[in-house]
Amino acid sequence: MPRWILVAIVSLLSGFAAVFIAALAVGELLSGAAPTAVSTLSVDFPVEPVRIPVHDNSRDENASVRGWLARGPRGGGLVLLVHSIRSNRVEMLSRARFLNDHGYGVLLIDLQAHGETPGERITFGVRESENVQAAVAYLRNAFPGERIGAIGVSLGAAAIVLAKTPLRLDAVVLESLHPTIEEAVENRLKLHLGQAGPALAPLLLWQLSFRLGIPAHELNPIEQIVNLNAPVLLISGSVDQHTRMVETERLFAAARQPKELWIVPGGGHFNMHAYAGKEYERRVTAFLDWYLRERNLTP
């Protein structure tokens, strides 16, 4: 065999190996756990630490969701706050403050494999949805008769939508939610690796599915959002490159009525409350107030 052919074959195999190793590394980065000692952080408004069993009657602390509860006036409603990927409940503190000041009780949780809630891998909403189900059940049991809403950001939004059994929620705010895992991966690869990045998507998606033991189609919120039996406010940034505006519009079209869409001018894939400030508070409280409070008063 001519030497140049041998060199070409070795170079080609080396290239394939490098791509495969890079995909494995990215997969590990995306799905690896993100633990944080959240309870050691100081919190500047009163909260109660809670541990919520993921499965009924479970006494295994490793099967419990860690969180903070801040109570509100009786009859004022409650809001569950669910953070984004590789974050924890601290991300939702600013929302918790203004909602609590507005008279809502709030529950902030760490999703599995985040913060102080145990978990081996991030599963992009599938296993995290069990944490959301447990948190809603906890609020229903602890505060009977109260109306309950939820705000989920990115992964937190996916965890709400991908719940396998209907969530007993009265209103839902979904921020920066991707329609499919394929688009989420492709958009991120393009952002970080340029136009050639999406070529790695099939390999990355395959090994993510293999690592998690979850078929890729089970990670697609757009296939499940119709099952969300609650009024929805969908929020996304107009220049979000992780979840493009056209993708958000497809999600909105797939959701049940009643529903509202707010495209935040100039907003990217980041904390919408921090970016939009008072306008965020005005829109979110108006939505929650109607479905958790005012609607009760209408004849």
Short mmCIF file of C-alpha atoms in Angstrom, two decimals:
data_model
loop_
_atom_site.label_atom_id
_atom_site.label_comp_id
_atom_site.label_asym_id
_atom_site.label_seq_id
_atom_site.Cartn_x
_atom_site.Cartn_y
_atom_site.Cartn_z
CA MET A 1 0.00 0.00 0.00
CA PRO A 2 1.45 3.39 -0.94
CA ARG A 3 2.54 5.44 2.03
CA TRP A 4 0.32 8.38 1.16
CA ILE A 5 -2.79 6.17 1.26
CA LEU A 6 -1.78 4.82 4.66
CA VAL A 7 -1.23 8.35 5.94
CA ALA A 8 -4.64 9.39 4.59
CA ILE A 9 -6.37 6.44 6.28
CA VAL A 10 -4.64 7.12 9.59
CA SER A 11 -5.53 10.81 9.36
CA LEU A 12 -9.16 9.98 8.57
CA LEU A 13 -9.44 7.54 11.46
CA SER A 14 -7.77 10.04 13.78
CA GLY A 15 -10.28 12.65 12.70
CA PHE A 16 -13.22 10.34 13.38
CA ALA A 17 -11.75 9.45 16.77
CA ALA A 18 -11.29 13.12 17.65
CA VAL A 19 -14.90 13.91 16.70
CA PHE A 20 -16.18 10.94 18.72
CA ILE A 21 -14.14 11.93 21.78
CA ALA A 22 -15.30 15.54 21.45
CA ALA A 23 -18.94 14.40 21.30
CA LEU A 24 -18.43 12.25 24.39
CA ALA A 25 -16.89 15.21 26.23
CA VAL A 26 -19.75 17.52 25.26
CA GLY A 27 -22.27 14.86 26.27
CA GLU A 28 -20.63 14.53 29.66
CA LEU A 29 -20.62 18.30 30.07
CA LEU A 30 -24.31 18.55 29.17
CA SER A 31 -25.59 15.64 31.25
CA GLY A 32 -23.16 15.56 34.18
CA ALA A 33 -24.59 16.43 37.59
CA ALA A 34 -24.29 20.02 38.89
CA PRO A 35 -24.36 19.73 42.72
CA THR A 36 -24.10 22.88 44.85
CA ALA A 37 -24.20 23.37 48.63
CA VAL A 38 -27.15 25.75 48.38
CA SER A 39 -28.07 25.68 52.07
CA THR A 40 -24.77 27.35 52.98
CA LEU A 41 -25.77 30.50 51.10
CA SER A 42 -27.38 33.35 53.01
CA VAL A 43 -30.94 34.17 51.99
CA ASP A 44 -32.20 37.70 52.58
CA PHE A 45 -35.85 36.85 53.06
CA PRO A 46 -37.41 34.25 55.37
CA VAL A 47 -37.68 30.73 53.98
CA GLU A 48 -38.21 27.29 55.45
CA PRO A 49 -36.02 24.44 54.17
CA VAL A 50 -38.09 21.53 52.87
CA ARG A 51 -37.39 17.97 51.74
CA ILE A 52 -40.08 16.51 49.52
CA PRO A 53 -40.23 12.74 48.84
CA VAL A 54 -40.14 12.02 45.12
CA HIS A 55 -42.18 8.84 45.60
CA ASP A 56 -45.13 8.52 47.97
CA ASN A 57 -44.22 7.21 51.43
CA SER A 58 -40.48 7.31 50.65
CA ARG A 59 -38.23 7.85 53.66
CA ASP A 60 -35.02 7.70 51.64
CA GLU A 61 -33.46 11.18 51.85
CA ASN A 62 -31.64 10.49 48.59
CA ALA A 63 -35.06 10.28 46.91
CA SER A 64 -36.18 13.70 48.13
CA VAL A 65 -36.28 17.11 46.50
CA ARG A 66 -34.60 19.93 48.42
CA GLY A 67 -36.15 23.36 48.41
CA TRP A 68 -37.17 26.54 50.20
CA LEU A 69 -40.71 27.53 51.12
CA ALA A 70 -41.79 31.12 51.79
CA ARG A 71 -45.37 31.34 53.00
CA GLY A 72 -47.91 33.93 51.92
CA PRO A 73 -51.31 35.03 53.23
CA ARG A 74 -53.95 32.33 53.30
CA GLY A 75 -56.00 32.31 50.12
CA GLY A 76 -53.40 34.31 48.20
CA GLY A 77 -52.19 31.43 46.03
CA LEU A 78 -48.87 29.65 45.66
CA VAL A 79 -46.22 29.57 42.94
CA LEU A 80 -43.69 26.80 42.29
CA LEU A 81 -40.38 28.10 40.89
CA VAL A 82 -38.21 25.77 38.78
CA HIS A 83 -34.69 26.77 37.67
CA SER A 84 -32.74 26.28 34.42
CA ILE A 85 -30.04 23.75 33.52
CA ARG A 86 -26.83 23.57 35.60
CA SER A 87 -28.32 26.04 38.07
CA ASN A 88 -30.28 25.72 41.33
CA ARG A 89 -33.07 27.34 43.36
CA VAL A 90 -30.95 30.46 44.01
CA GLU A 91 -31.56 31.47 40.38
CA MET A 92 -35.23 31.94 41.22
CA LEU A 93 -34.75 34.10 44.33
CA SER A 94 -35.49 37.41 42.61
CA ARG A 95 -38.77 36.02 41.31
CA ALA A 96 -39.55 34.58 44.74
CA ARG A 97 -39.06 37.99 46.36
CA PHE A 98 -41.42 39.97 44.15
CA LEU A 99 -44.04 37.22 44.13
CA ASN A 100 -43.90 36.91 47.91
CA ASP A 101 -44.13 40.70 48.24
CA HIS A 102 -47.21 40.46 46.02
CA GLY A 103 -48.82 38.04 48.47
CA TYR A 104 -47.97 34.67 46.94
CA GLY A 105 -46.48 31.77 48.82
CA VAL A 106 -43.50 30.43 46.87
CA LEU A 107 -41.69 27.10 46.70
CA LEU A 108 -38.22 27.05 45.12
CA ILE A 109 -36.77 23.60 44.39
CA ASP A 110 -33.52 22.08 43.19
CA LEU A 111 -34.15 19.67 40.32
CA GLN A 112 -32.49 16.25 40.46
CA ALA A 113 -28.71 16.36 39.83
CA HIS A 114 -28.75 20.09 40.67
CA GLY A 115 -28.11 22.03 43.87
CA GLU A 116 -28.76 19.76 46.84
CA THR A 117 -31.17 17.33 45.19
CA PRO A 118 -29.31 14.09 44.42
CA GLY A 119 -29.10 12.66 40.92
CA GLU A 120 -26.54 11.01 38.69
CA ARG A 121 -27.29 12.83 35.44
CA ILE A 122 -29.29 15.70 34.02
CA THR A 123 -32.05 14.22 31.86
CA PHE A 124 -33.36 17.36 30.12
CA GLY A 125 -36.74 17.29 31.81
CA VAL A 126 -37.71 13.60 31.97
CA ARG A 127 -36.60 12.61 35.47
CA GLU A 128 -36.77 16.24 36.55
CA SER A 129 -40.50 16.12 35.86
CA GLU A 130 -40.83 13.68 38.78
CA ASN A 131 -39.46 16.43 41.04
CA VAL A 132 -42.08 18.86 39.73
CA GLN A 133 -44.85 16.32 40.28
CA ALA A 134 -43.65 15.73 43.84
CA ALA A 135 -43.49 19.48 44.54
CA VAL A 136 -47.01 20.09 43.24
CA ALA A 137 -48.33 17.16 45.30
CA TYR A 138 -46.57 18.58 48.37
CA LEU A 139 -48.22 21.98 47.90
CA ARG A 140 -51.63 20.40 47.31
CA ASN A 141 -51.34 18.40 50.53
CA ALA A 142 -49.85 21.20 52.65
CA PHE A 143 -52.17 23.96 51.39
CA PRO A 144 -55.56 22.42 50.53
CA GLY A 145 -57.88 24.71 48.63
CA GLU A 146 -55.15 27.06 47.40
CA ARG A 147 -54.69 27.76 43.71
CA ILE A 148 -51.21 26.86 42.50
CA GLY A 149 -49.15 28.19 39.61
CA ALA A 150 -45.66 27.37 38.37
CA ILE A 151 -42.84 29.23 36.63
CA GLY A 152 -40.22 27.14 34.84
CA VAL A 153 -37.11 28.40 33.06
CA SER A 154 -35.54 26.38 30.21
CA LEU A 155 -34.91 22.97 31.84
CA GLY A 156 -37.46 23.89 34.51
CA ALA A 157 -40.04 24.62 31.82
CA ALA A 158 -39.27 21.28 30.14
CA ALA A 159 -39.69 19.50 33.49
CA ILE A 160 -43.19 20.97 33.81
CA VAL A 161 -44.23 20.08 30.27
CA LEU A 162 -42.76 16.56 30.24
CA ALA A 163 -44.62 15.37 33.35
CA LYS A 164 -46.06 11.91 32.61
CA THR A 165 -49.20 12.41 34.67
CA PRO A 166 -51.33 15.58 34.58
CA LEU A 167 -50.09 18.30 36.93
CA ARG A 168 -52.78 19.85 39.10
CA LEU A 169 -51.78 23.41 38.26
CA ASP A 170 -54.00 26.44 37.76
CA ALA A 171 -51.53 28.54 35.73
CA VAL A 172 -48.11 27.96 34.15
CA VAL A 173 -45.39 30.34 32.97
CA LEU A 174 -42.83 28.75 30.62
CA GLU A 175 -39.66 30.70 29.84
CA SER A 176 -37.05 30.03 27.14
CA LEU A 177 -38.39 26.55 26.37
CA HIS A 178 -37.06 24.56 23.39
CA PRO A 179 -39.53 22.58 21.24
CA THR A 180 -37.27 19.57 20.58
CA ILE A 181 -33.99 18.27 21.99
CA GLU A 182 -32.65 18.10 18.42
CA GLU A 183 -33.15 21.83 17.88
CA ALA A 184 -31.77 22.64 21.33
CA VAL A 185 -28.57 20.71 20.60
CA GLU A 186 -28.19 21.99 17.04
CA ASN A 187 -28.66 25.63 18.08
CA ARG A 188 -26.01 25.32 20.80
CA LEU A 189 -23.54 23.56 18.53
CA LYS A 190 -23.99 26.26 15.90
CA LEU A 191 -23.45 29.00 18.48
CA HIS A 192 -20.21 27.51 19.80
CA LEU A 193 -18.79 25.75 16.71
CA GLY A 194 -20.21 27.74 13.80
CA GLN A 195 -22.14 26.44 10.79
CA ALA A 196 -20.33 23.07 10.90
CA GLY A 197 -21.45 22.46 14.49
CA PRO A 198 -24.85 20.87 13.75
CA ALA A 199 -23.07 18.07 11.85
CA LEU A 200 -22.12 16.69 15.27
CA ALA A 201 -25.73 16.66 16.46
CA PRO A 202 -26.67 13.07 15.45
CA LEU A 203 -23.65 11.60 17.24
CA LEU A 204 -24.21 13.79 20.30
CA LEU A 205 -27.92 12.95 20.46
CA TRP A 206 -27.22 9.23 20.09
CA GLN A 207 -24.74 9.13 22.94
CA LEU A 208 -26.93 11.33 25.15
CA SER A 209 -29.81 8.92 24.62
CA PHE A 210 -27.45 6.02 25.37
CA ARG A 211 -26.10 7.64 28.55
CA LEU A 212 -29.55 8.49 29.87
CA GLY A 213 -31.39 5.39 28.71
CA ILE A 214 -34.11 7.66 27.33
CA PRO A 215 -35.27 7.79 23.67
CA ALA A 216 -34.68 11.23 22.16
CA HIS A 217 -38.36 11.68 21.27
CA GLU A 218 -39.27 11.62 24.98
CA LEU A 219 -37.25 14.83 25.40
CA ASN A 220 -39.42 16.92 23.05
CA PRO A 221 -41.70 19.39 24.89
CA ILE A 222 -43.61 20.24 21.72
CA GLU A 223 -45.03 16.70 21.66
CA GLN A 224 -46.27 17.00 25.26
CA ILE A 225 -47.33 20.62 25.70
CA VAL A 226 -50.87 19.85 24.50
CA ASN A 227 -51.25 17.64 27.59
CA LEU A 228 -50.63 20.60 29.90
CA ASN A 229 -54.13 21.22 31.23
CA ALA A 230 -53.58 24.75 32.55
CA PRO A 231 -53.49 28.30 31.16
CA VAL A 232 -50.03 29.01 29.74
CA LEU A 233 -47.92 32.15 29.43
CA LEU A 234 -45.00 31.46 27.09
CA ILE A 235 -42.05 33.87 27.34
CA SER A 236 -39.00 34.05 25.08
CA GLY A 237 -36.46 36.62 23.92
CA SER A 238 -36.60 38.06 20.41
CA VAL A 239 -32.87 37.43 19.86
CA ASP A 240 -32.56 34.14 21.75
CA GLN A 241 -30.19 31.96 19.71
CA HIS A 242 -30.65 28.90 21.94
CA THR A 243 -34.39 28.83 21.28
CA ARG A 244 -35.26 30.89 18.22
CA MET A 245 -38.45 32.93 18.01
CA VAL A 246 -39.93 30.70 15.29
CA GLU A 247 -39.46 27.71 17.60
CA THR A 248 -41.27 29.50 20.41
CA GLU A 249 -44.13 30.32 18.04
CA ARG A 250 -44.44 26.61 17.15
CA LEU A 251 -44.65 25.75 20.84
CA PHE A 252 -47.31 28.39 21.33
CA ALA A 253 -49.34 27.02 18.42
CA ALA A 254 -49.17 23.51 19.92
CA ALA A 255 -50.37 24.58 23.40
CA ARG A 256 -54.01 24.50 24.50
CA GLN A 257 -56.14 27.57 25.07
CA PRO A 258 -56.15 29.69 27.14
CA LYS A 259 -52.62 30.80 26.33
CA GLU A 260 -50.56 33.96 26.00
CA LEU A 261 -47.26 34.71 24.26
CA TRP A 262 -44.75 37.40 25.23
CA ILE A 263 -41.71 37.86 23.01
CA VAL A 264 -39.35 40.10 24.98
CA PRO A 265 -37.74 42.68 22.65
CA GLY A 266 -33.95 42.32 22.70
CA GLY A 267 -34.11 39.38 25.08
CA GLY A 268 -31.71 36.46 24.76
CA HIS A 269 -31.44 33.11 26.52
CA PHE A 270 -30.97 34.50 30.00
CA ASN A 271 -32.84 35.51 33.15
CA MET A 272 -35.90 37.31 31.81
CA HIS A 273 -36.74 38.81 35.19
CA ALA A 274 -33.26 40.33 35.46
CA TYR A 275 -33.52 41.62 31.88
CA ALA A 276 -37.09 42.90 31.70
CA GLY A 277 -37.47 43.91 35.36
CA LYS A 278 -40.70 45.72 36.18
CA GLU A 279 -42.31 44.80 32.86
CA TYR A 280 -41.69 41.13 33.63
CA GLU A 281 -43.23 41.57 37.08
CA ARG A 282 -46.24 43.41 35.65
CA ARG A 283 -47.00 40.80 32.99
CA VAL A 284 -46.37 37.75 35.16
CA THR A 285 -48.38 39.00 38.14
CA ALA A 286 -51.26 40.04 35.86
CA PHE A 287 -51.34 36.53 34.38
CA LEU A 288 -51.05 34.76 37.73
CA ASP A 289 -53.49 37.10 39.47
CA TRP A 290 -56.17 36.38 36.90
CA TYR A 291 -55.95 32.60 37.12
CA LEU A 292 -55.01 32.26 40.79
CA ARG A 293 -57.10 35.10 42.25
CA GLU A 294 -59.42 37.35 40.24
CA ARG A 295 -61.10 34.57 38.30
CA ASN A 296 -62.40 33.23 41.63
CA LEU A 297 -64.27 36.51 42.13
CA THR A 298 -66.04 36.62 38.77
CA PRO A 299 -69.73 35.61 38.85
#
